[in-house]
Coordinates of C-alpha atoms and ligand atoms in Angstrom, one line a residue:
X1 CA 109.3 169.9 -67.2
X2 CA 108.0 169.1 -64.0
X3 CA 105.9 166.4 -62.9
X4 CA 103.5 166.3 -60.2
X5 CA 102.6 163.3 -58.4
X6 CA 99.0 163.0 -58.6
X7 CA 97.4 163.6 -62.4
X8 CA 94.0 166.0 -62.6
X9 CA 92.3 164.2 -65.0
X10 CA 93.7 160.4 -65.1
X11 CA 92.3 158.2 -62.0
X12 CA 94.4 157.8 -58.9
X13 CA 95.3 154.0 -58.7
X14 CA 98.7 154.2 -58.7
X15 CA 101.6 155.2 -56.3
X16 CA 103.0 157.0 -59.5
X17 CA 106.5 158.2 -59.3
X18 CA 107.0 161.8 -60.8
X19 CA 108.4 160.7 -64.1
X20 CA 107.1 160.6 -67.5
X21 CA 109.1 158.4 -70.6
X22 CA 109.7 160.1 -73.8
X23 CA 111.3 157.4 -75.6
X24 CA 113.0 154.0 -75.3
X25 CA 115.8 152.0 -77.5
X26 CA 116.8 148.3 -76.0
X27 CA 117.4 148.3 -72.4
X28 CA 117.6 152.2 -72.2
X29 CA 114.7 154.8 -71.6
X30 CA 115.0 158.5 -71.8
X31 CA 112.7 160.6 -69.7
X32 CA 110.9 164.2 -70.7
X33 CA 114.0 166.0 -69.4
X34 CA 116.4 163.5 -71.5
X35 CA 117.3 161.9 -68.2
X36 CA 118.7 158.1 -69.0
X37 CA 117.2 154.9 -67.3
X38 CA 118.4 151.5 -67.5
X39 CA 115.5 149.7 -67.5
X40 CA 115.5 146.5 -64.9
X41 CA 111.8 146.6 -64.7
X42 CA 111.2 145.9 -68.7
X43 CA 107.1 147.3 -68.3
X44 CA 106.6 144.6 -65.4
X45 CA 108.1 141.7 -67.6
X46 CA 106.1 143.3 -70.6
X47 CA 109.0 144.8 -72.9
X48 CA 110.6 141.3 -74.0
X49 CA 112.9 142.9 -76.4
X50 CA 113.8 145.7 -74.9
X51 CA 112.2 149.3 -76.2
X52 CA 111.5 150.1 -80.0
X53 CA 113.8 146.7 -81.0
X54 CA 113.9 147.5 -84.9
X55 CA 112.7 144.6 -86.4
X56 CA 109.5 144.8 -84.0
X57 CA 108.8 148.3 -85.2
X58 CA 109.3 147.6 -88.7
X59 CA 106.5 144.4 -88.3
X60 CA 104.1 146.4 -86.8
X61 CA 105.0 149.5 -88.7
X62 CA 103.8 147.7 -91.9
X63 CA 100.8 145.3 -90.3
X64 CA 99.2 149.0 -88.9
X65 CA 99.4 150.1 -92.5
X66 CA 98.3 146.4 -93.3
X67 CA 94.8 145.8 -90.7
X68 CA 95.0 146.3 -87.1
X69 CA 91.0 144.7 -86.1
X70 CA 88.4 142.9 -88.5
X71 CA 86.6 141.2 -85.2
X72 CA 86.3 137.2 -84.4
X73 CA 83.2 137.1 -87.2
X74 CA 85.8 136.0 -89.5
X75 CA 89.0 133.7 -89.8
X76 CA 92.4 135.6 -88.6
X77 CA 95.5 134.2 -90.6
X78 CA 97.8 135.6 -87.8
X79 CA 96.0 133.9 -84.7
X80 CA 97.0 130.9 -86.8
X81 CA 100.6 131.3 -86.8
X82 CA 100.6 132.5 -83.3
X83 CA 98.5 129.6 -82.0
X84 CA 100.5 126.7 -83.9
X85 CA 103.6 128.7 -82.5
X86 CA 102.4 128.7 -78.6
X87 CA 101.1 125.0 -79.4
X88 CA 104.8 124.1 -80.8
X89 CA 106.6 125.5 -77.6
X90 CA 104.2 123.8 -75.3
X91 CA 103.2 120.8 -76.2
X92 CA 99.8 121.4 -75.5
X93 CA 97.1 122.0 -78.4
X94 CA 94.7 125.1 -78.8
X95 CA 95.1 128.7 -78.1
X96 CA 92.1 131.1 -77.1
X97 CA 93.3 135.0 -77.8
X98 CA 92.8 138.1 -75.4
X99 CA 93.7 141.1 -74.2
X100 CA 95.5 141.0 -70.8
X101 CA 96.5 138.7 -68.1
X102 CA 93.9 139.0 -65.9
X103 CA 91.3 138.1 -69.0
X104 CA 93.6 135.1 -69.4
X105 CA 92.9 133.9 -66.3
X106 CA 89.1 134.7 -66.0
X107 CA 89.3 132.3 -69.2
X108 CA 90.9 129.6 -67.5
X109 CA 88.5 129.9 -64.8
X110 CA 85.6 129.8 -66.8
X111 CA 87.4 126.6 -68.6
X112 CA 87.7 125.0 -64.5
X113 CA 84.3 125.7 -64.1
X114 CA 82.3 124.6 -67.3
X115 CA 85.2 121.1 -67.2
X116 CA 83.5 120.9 -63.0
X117 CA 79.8 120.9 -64.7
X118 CA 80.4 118.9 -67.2
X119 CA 80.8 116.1 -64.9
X120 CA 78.1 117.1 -62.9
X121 CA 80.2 119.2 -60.2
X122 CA 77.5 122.0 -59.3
X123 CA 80.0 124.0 -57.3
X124 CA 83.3 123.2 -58.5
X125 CA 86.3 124.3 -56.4
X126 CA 89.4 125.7 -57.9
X127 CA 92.8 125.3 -55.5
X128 CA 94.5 128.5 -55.2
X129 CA 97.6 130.2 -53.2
X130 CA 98.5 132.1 -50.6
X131 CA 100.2 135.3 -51.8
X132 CA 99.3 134.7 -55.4
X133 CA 97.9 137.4 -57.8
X134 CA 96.0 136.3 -60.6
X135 CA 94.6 139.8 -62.0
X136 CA 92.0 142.4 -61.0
X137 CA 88.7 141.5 -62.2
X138 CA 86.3 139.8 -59.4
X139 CA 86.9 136.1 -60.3
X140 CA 90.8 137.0 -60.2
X141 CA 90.8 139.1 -57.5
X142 CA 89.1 136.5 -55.6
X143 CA 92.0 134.1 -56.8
X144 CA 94.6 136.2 -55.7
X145 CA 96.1 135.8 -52.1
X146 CA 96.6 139.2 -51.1
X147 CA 94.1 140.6 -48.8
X148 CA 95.0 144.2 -50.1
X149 CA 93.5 143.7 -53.5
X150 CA 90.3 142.0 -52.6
X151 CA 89.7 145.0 -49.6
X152 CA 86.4 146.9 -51.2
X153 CA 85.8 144.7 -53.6
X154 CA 83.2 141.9 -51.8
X155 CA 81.5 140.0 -51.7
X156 CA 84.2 137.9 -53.7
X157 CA 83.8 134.8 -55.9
X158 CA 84.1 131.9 -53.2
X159 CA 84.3 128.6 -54.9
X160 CA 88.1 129.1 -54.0
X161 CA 90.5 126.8 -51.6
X162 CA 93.4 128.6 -50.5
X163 CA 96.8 126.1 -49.5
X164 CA 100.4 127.6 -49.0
X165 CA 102.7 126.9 -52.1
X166 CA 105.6 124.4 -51.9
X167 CA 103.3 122.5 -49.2
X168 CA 102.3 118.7 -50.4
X169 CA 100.6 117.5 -47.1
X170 CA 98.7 121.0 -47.2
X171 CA 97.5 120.8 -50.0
X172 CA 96.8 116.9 -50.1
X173 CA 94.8 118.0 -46.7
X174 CA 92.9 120.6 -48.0
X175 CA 91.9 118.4 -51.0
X176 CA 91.5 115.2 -49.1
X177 CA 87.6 113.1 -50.0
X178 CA 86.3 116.4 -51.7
X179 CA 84.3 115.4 -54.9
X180 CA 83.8 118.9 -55.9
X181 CA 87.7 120.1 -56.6
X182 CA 88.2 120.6 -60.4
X183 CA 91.7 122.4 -61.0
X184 CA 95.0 123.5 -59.1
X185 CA 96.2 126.6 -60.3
X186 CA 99.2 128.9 -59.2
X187 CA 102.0 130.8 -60.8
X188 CA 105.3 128.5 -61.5
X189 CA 107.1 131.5 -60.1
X190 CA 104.7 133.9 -58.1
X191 CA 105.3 137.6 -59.3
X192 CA 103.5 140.6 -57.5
X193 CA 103.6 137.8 -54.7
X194 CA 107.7 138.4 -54.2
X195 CA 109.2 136.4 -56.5
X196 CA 108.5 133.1 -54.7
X197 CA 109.1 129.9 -57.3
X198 CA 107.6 126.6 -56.9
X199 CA 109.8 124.0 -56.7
X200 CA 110.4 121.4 -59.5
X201 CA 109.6 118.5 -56.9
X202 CA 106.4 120.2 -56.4
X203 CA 104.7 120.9 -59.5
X204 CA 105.6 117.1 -60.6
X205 CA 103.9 116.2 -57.3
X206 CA 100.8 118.6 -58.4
X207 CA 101.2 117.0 -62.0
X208 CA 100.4 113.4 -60.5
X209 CA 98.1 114.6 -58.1
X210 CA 95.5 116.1 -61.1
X211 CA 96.3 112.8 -63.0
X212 CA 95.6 111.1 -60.3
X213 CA 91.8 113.1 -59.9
X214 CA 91.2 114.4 -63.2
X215 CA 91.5 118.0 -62.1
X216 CA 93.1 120.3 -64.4
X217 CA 96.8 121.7 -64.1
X218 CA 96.2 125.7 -64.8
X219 CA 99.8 127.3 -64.8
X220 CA 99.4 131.0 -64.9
X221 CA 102.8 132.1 -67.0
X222 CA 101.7 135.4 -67.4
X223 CA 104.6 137.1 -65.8
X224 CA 107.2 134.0 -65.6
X225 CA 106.5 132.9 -69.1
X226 CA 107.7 134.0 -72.6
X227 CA 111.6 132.4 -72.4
X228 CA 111.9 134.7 -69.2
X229 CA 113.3 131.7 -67.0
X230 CA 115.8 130.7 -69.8
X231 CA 113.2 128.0 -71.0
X232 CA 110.1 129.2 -73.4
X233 CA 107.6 128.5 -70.1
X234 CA 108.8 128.3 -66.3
X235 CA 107.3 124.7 -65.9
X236 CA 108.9 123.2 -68.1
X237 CA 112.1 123.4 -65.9
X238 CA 110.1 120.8 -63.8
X239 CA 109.2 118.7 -67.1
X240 CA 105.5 118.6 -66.7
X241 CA 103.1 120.2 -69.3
X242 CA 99.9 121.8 -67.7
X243 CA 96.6 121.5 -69.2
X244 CA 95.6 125.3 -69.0
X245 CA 98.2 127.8 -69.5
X246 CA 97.6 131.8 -69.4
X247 CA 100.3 134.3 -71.1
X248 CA 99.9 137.8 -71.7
X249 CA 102.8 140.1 -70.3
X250 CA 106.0 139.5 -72.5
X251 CA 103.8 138.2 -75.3
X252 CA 103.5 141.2 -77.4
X253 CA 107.0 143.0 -76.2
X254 CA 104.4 146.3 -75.2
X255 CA 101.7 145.4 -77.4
X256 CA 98.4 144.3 -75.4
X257 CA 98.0 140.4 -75.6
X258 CA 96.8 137.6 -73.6
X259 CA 96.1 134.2 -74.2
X260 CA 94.9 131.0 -72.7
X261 CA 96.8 127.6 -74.2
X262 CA 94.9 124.3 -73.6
X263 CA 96.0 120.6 -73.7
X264 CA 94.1 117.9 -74.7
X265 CA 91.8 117.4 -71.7
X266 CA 90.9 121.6 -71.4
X267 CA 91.0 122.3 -75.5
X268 CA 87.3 121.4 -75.8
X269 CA 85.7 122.5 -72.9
X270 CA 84.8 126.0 -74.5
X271 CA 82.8 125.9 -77.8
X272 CA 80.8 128.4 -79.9
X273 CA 79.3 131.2 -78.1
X274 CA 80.7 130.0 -74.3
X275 CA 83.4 132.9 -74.7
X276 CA 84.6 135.7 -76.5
X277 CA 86.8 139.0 -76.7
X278 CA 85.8 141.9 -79.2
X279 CA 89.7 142.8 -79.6
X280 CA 91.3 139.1 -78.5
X281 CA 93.8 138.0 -81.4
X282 CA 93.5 140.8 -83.8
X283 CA 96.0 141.3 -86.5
X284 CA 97.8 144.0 -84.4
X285 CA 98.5 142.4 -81.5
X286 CA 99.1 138.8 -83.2
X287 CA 101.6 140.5 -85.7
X288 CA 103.5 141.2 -82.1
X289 CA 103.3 138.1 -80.8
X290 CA 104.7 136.7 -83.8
X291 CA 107.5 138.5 -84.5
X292 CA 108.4 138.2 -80.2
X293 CA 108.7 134.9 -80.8
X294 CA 110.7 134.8 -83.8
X295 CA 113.4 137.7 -82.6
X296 CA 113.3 135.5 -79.0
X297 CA 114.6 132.3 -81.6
X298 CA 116.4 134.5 -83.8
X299 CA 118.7 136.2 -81.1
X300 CA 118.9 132.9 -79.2
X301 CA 117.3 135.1 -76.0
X302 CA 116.1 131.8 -73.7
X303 CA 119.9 131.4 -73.8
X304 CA 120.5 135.1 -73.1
X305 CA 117.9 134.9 -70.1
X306 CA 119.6 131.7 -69.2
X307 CA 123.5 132.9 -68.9
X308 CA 122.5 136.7 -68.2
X309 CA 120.1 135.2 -65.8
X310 CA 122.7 133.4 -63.8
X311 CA 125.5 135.7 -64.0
X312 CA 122.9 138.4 -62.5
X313 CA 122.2 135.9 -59.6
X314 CA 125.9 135.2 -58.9
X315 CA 126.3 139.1 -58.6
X316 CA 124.2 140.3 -56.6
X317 CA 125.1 137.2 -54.4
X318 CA 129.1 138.4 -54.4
X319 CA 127.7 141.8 -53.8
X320 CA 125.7 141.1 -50.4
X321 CA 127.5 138.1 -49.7
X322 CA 128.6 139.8 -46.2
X323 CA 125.0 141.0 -45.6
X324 CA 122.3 139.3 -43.0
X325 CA 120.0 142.1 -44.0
X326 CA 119.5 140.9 -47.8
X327 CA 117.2 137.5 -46.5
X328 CA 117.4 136.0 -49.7
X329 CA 117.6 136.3 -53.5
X330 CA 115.8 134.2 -55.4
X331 CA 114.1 133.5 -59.0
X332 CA 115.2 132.1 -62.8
X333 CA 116.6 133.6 -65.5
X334 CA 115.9 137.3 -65.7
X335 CA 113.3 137.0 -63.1
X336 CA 115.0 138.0 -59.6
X337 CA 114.0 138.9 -56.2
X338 CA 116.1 140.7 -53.8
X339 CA 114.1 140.0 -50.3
X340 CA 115.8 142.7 -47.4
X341 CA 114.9 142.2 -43.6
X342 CA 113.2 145.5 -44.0
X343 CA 110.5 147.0 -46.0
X344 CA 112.5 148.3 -49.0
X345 CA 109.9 150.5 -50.8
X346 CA 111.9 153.5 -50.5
X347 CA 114.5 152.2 -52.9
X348 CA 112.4 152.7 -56.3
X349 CA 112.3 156.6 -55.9
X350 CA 116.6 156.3 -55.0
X351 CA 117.2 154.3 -57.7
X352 CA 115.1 155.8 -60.2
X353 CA 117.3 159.1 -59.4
X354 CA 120.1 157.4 -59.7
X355 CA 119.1 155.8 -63.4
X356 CA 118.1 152.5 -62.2
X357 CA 114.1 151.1 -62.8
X358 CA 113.5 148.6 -60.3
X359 CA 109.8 147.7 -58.4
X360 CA 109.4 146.4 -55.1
X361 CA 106.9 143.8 -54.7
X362 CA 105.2 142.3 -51.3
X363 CA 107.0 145.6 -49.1
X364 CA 110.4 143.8 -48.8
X365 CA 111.1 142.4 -51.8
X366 CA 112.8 143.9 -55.1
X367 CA 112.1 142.6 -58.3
X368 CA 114.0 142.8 -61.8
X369 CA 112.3 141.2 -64.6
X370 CA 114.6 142.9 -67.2
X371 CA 114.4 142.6 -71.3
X372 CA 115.4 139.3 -72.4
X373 CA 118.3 140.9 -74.4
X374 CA 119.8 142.4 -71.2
X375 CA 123.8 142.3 -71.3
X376 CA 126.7 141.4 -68.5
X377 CA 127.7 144.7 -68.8
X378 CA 124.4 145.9 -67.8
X379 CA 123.6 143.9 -64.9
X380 CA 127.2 145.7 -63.5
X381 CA 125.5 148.5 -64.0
X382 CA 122.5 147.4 -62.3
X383 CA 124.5 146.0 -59.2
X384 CA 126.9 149.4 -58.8
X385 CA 123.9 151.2 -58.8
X386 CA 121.3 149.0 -56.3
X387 CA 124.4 147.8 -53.7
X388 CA 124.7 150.8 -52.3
X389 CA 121.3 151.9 -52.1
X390 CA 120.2 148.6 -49.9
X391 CA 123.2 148.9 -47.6
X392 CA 122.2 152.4 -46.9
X393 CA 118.2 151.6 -46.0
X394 CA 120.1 148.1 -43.5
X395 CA 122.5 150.7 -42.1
X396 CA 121.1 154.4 -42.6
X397 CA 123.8 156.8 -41.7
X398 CA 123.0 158.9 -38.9
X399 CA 123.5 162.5 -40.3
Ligands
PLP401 C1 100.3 140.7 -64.2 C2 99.8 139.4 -63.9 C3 98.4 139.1 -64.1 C4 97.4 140.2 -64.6 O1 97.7 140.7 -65.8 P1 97.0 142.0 -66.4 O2 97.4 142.1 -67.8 O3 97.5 143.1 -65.5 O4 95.6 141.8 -66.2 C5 98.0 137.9 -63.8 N1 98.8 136.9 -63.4 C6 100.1 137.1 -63.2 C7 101.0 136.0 -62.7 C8 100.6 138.4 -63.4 O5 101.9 138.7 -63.1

C-alpha cells in the first residue's frame, strides 16, 4: 500500500510523513506494509505505556461495555478516583476534567482571569514565555511564544507579558510596580519550544515571587508531566507545588484527557455554571487515567523514566562526545532534546526509514519523549540508529 503525502478528504495541517500505523504492542509499531518502528516519539508524550499495554486494554475493554459518557448533569464515580489520585501526587486539592491540553490551559486562564477580578483587577495580566506553546485555541495561541502559530490568527488575546525563561531580573523587570499582574505561567520543561527546562533555582525564585504578590503559579505539565521526568510532575524536582497545574498528554496513555489541578488559593475561583466541558471526565477517558496511574505505580515506571532516562542521556552523550555540531542535549527522564548547529528536520523522514520515530521541534532540535516503560536495550537501538543519521546531515558526504 502506498501512501501519498497529502489526504483528499482530511484537512491539510500537517507536514504528514507518508506512513500509516496498523497496530502497536509496547515500544513497537507496525506499519500498513508490516514495516517495524521503535517508537521514540510515544504519540508526542501521549502513549505512557507504550501501545495496547494489556492491562490498559482489558480496563477499557470492559468500562466500553460498562458506560463510556452520561454528561456532567450527574455525579461521575471515576472523576472521583482520578481526582483524589492527581490531588495525592500533587499536593494540591481539586481537579477540573477535559478533553485536551490546550482546553487545560484555556481553563487555567480563565481561573487567572476570574482570581485578577475578583480582586478588582479589570485587565489582569498573565506572564508568559518566549518560545512557549500553550495550545491552539486563541487564548493559547496568544500564550504561546512562537510567532509561527499566532501568524493568521489576529487579532490575539493581549492581556499577555512575554519575559525570557530562566531570566530573574527580566522577569522581576517586566513585573516591576504593576498592580494588574495575576499569574506566571510556563512549562517546567518547554516542549514544542525545544526541550528547554527551567531550572530548579528558577521556579523556587517564581514560587517566592507569587507568594510574595499573590499571583498564581500556573505550571503547564501537559507534555513534561505524568512521571515523564522520573518524578510524577517535573516541578517537583525543584520542590515547589504550583497552584494551577494543566495535564492532558500522557494522562490517558492514547485516550483523550485533560485536566486542570488547583491548590488551595485557585480551587475556588471557578463555581457552578463559570465552566464546563460536554465530554470532560467521562467514564472512558477517566477509566484511562486511572488505570495509567496505577500500571505507572505498579511497574515502578518514575523509576524506569528515572534510570532509562539517564542512561539515555549518558548515551547519546558517549555517542557525540567528539561532535561540536550536536550544540547540546538536554532534558529529564525520558524527555530529551538533541539540539544540532543545523536545522535537522530532514532527519525524521531518515529515521523513520530506518525504523526509528523521532520529531524535530524548533528546526534544530530532536526530541524523544518515549513510553515510560522504554528499556536499555532500546535506547541502543535508538542511538545505532540516530548517530549516524546526524553525523551525516554535520558532514554530508559529497557523492
Ligand atoms: C501539547 C501541548 C499543549 C496542547 O495540547 P493539545 O492536547 O494538543 O491541545 C499544551 N501545552 C503543552 C506544554 C503541550 O506540550
Amino acid at each position: 500500500m502506498t501512501i501519498t503525502a497529502a489526504s483528499p478528504h482530511v484537512m491539510n495541517t500537517y507536514g504528514r510523513l507518508p506512513i500509516a500505523m496498523a497496530r502497536g504492542e509496547g515500544c513497537y509499531l507496525w506499519d500498513v506494509n508490516g514495516k517495524r518502528y521503535l517508537d521514540a516519539l510515544g504519540g508526542i508524550a501521549v502513549n505512557t505505556l507504550g501501545h495496547a499495554h494489556p492491562q490498559l486494554v482489558k480496563a477499557l475493554q470492559e468500562q466500553v461495555g460498562l458506560l463510556m459518557h452520561t454528561s456532567n448533569y450527574y455525579h461521575i464515580p471515576h472523576q472521583e478516583a482520578l481526582a483524589a489520585k492527581l490531588v495525592a501526587l500533587s499536593g494540591m486539592t481539586n481537579v477540573f476534567f477535559c478533553n485536551s491540553g490546550l482546553e487545560a490551559n484555556e481553563a487555567a486562564l480563565k481561573m487567572a482571569r476570574k482570581f485578577g477580578h475578583q480582586k478588582g483587577i479589570a485587565h489582569p495580566k498573565v506572564v508568559v514565555y518566549e518560545h512557549a506553546f500553550h495550545g491552539r485555541s486563541i487564548a493559547t495561541l496568544s500564550a504561546t511564544g512562537n510567532p509561527k502559530v499566532q501568524e493568521g490568527f489576529g487579532p490575539l488575546v493581549d492581556d499577555f507579558i512575554r519575559v525570557p525563561t530562566n531570566d530573574l531580573a527580566a522577569l522581576q523587570t517586566a513585573t516591576d510596580g504593576r498592580d494588574d499582574v495575576v499569574a506566571i505561567f510556563f512549562e517546567a520543561i518547554q516542549g514544542e519550544g525545544g526541550v528547554n527546562p527551567l531550572s530548579d533555582d528558577y521556579m523556587q525564585a517564581v514560587r517566592a515571587l507569587c507568594d510574595a504578590n499573590d499571583w498564581l503559579l500556573m505550571i503547564d505539565e501537559v507534555q513534561c508531566g505524568i512521571g515523564r521526568t522520573g518524578k510524577w510532575f517535573a516541578h517537583q524536582w525543584a520542590g515547589i507545588v504550583p497552584d494551577v497545574m494543566p495535564l492532558a498528554k500522557g494522562l490517558g496513555s492514547g485516550v483523550p484527557i485533560g485536566a486542570v489541578v488547583a491548590g488551595p488559593k485557585a480551587a475556588g475561583i471557578l463555581q457552578p455554571g463559570n465552566h464546563g466541558s460536554t465530554f470532560g471526565g467521562n467514564p472512558l477517558a477517566m477509566r484511562a487515567g486511572v488505570e495509567t496511574l496505577r500500571i505507572m505505580e505498579e511497574e515502578d515506571l518514575l523509576n524506569n523514566a528515572s534510570a532509562v532516562g539517564a542512561y539515555f542521556k549518558a548515551a547519546l552523550q558517549a555517542a557525540f562526545a567528539d561532535e561540536p555540531g550536536v550544540v547540546s542535549i538536554r532534558g529529564r527522564g525520558l524527555m530529551i532534546g538533541v539540539e544540532t548547529r543545523v536545522p535537522c528536520g530532514q532527519i525524521v523522514m531518515q529515521a523513520a526509514d530506518a525504523g526509528l520515530l523521532i520529531s524535530v521541534t524548533a528546526d534544530t532540535v530532536i526530541r524523544m519523549v518515549p513510553p515510560l516503560l522504554i528499556t536499555t536495550a532500546q535506547i541502543d537501538e535508538i542511538v545505532a540508529i540516530l548517530r549516524p543519521l546526524v553525523l551525516n546531515l554535520l558532514h554530508p558526504k559529497v557523492t
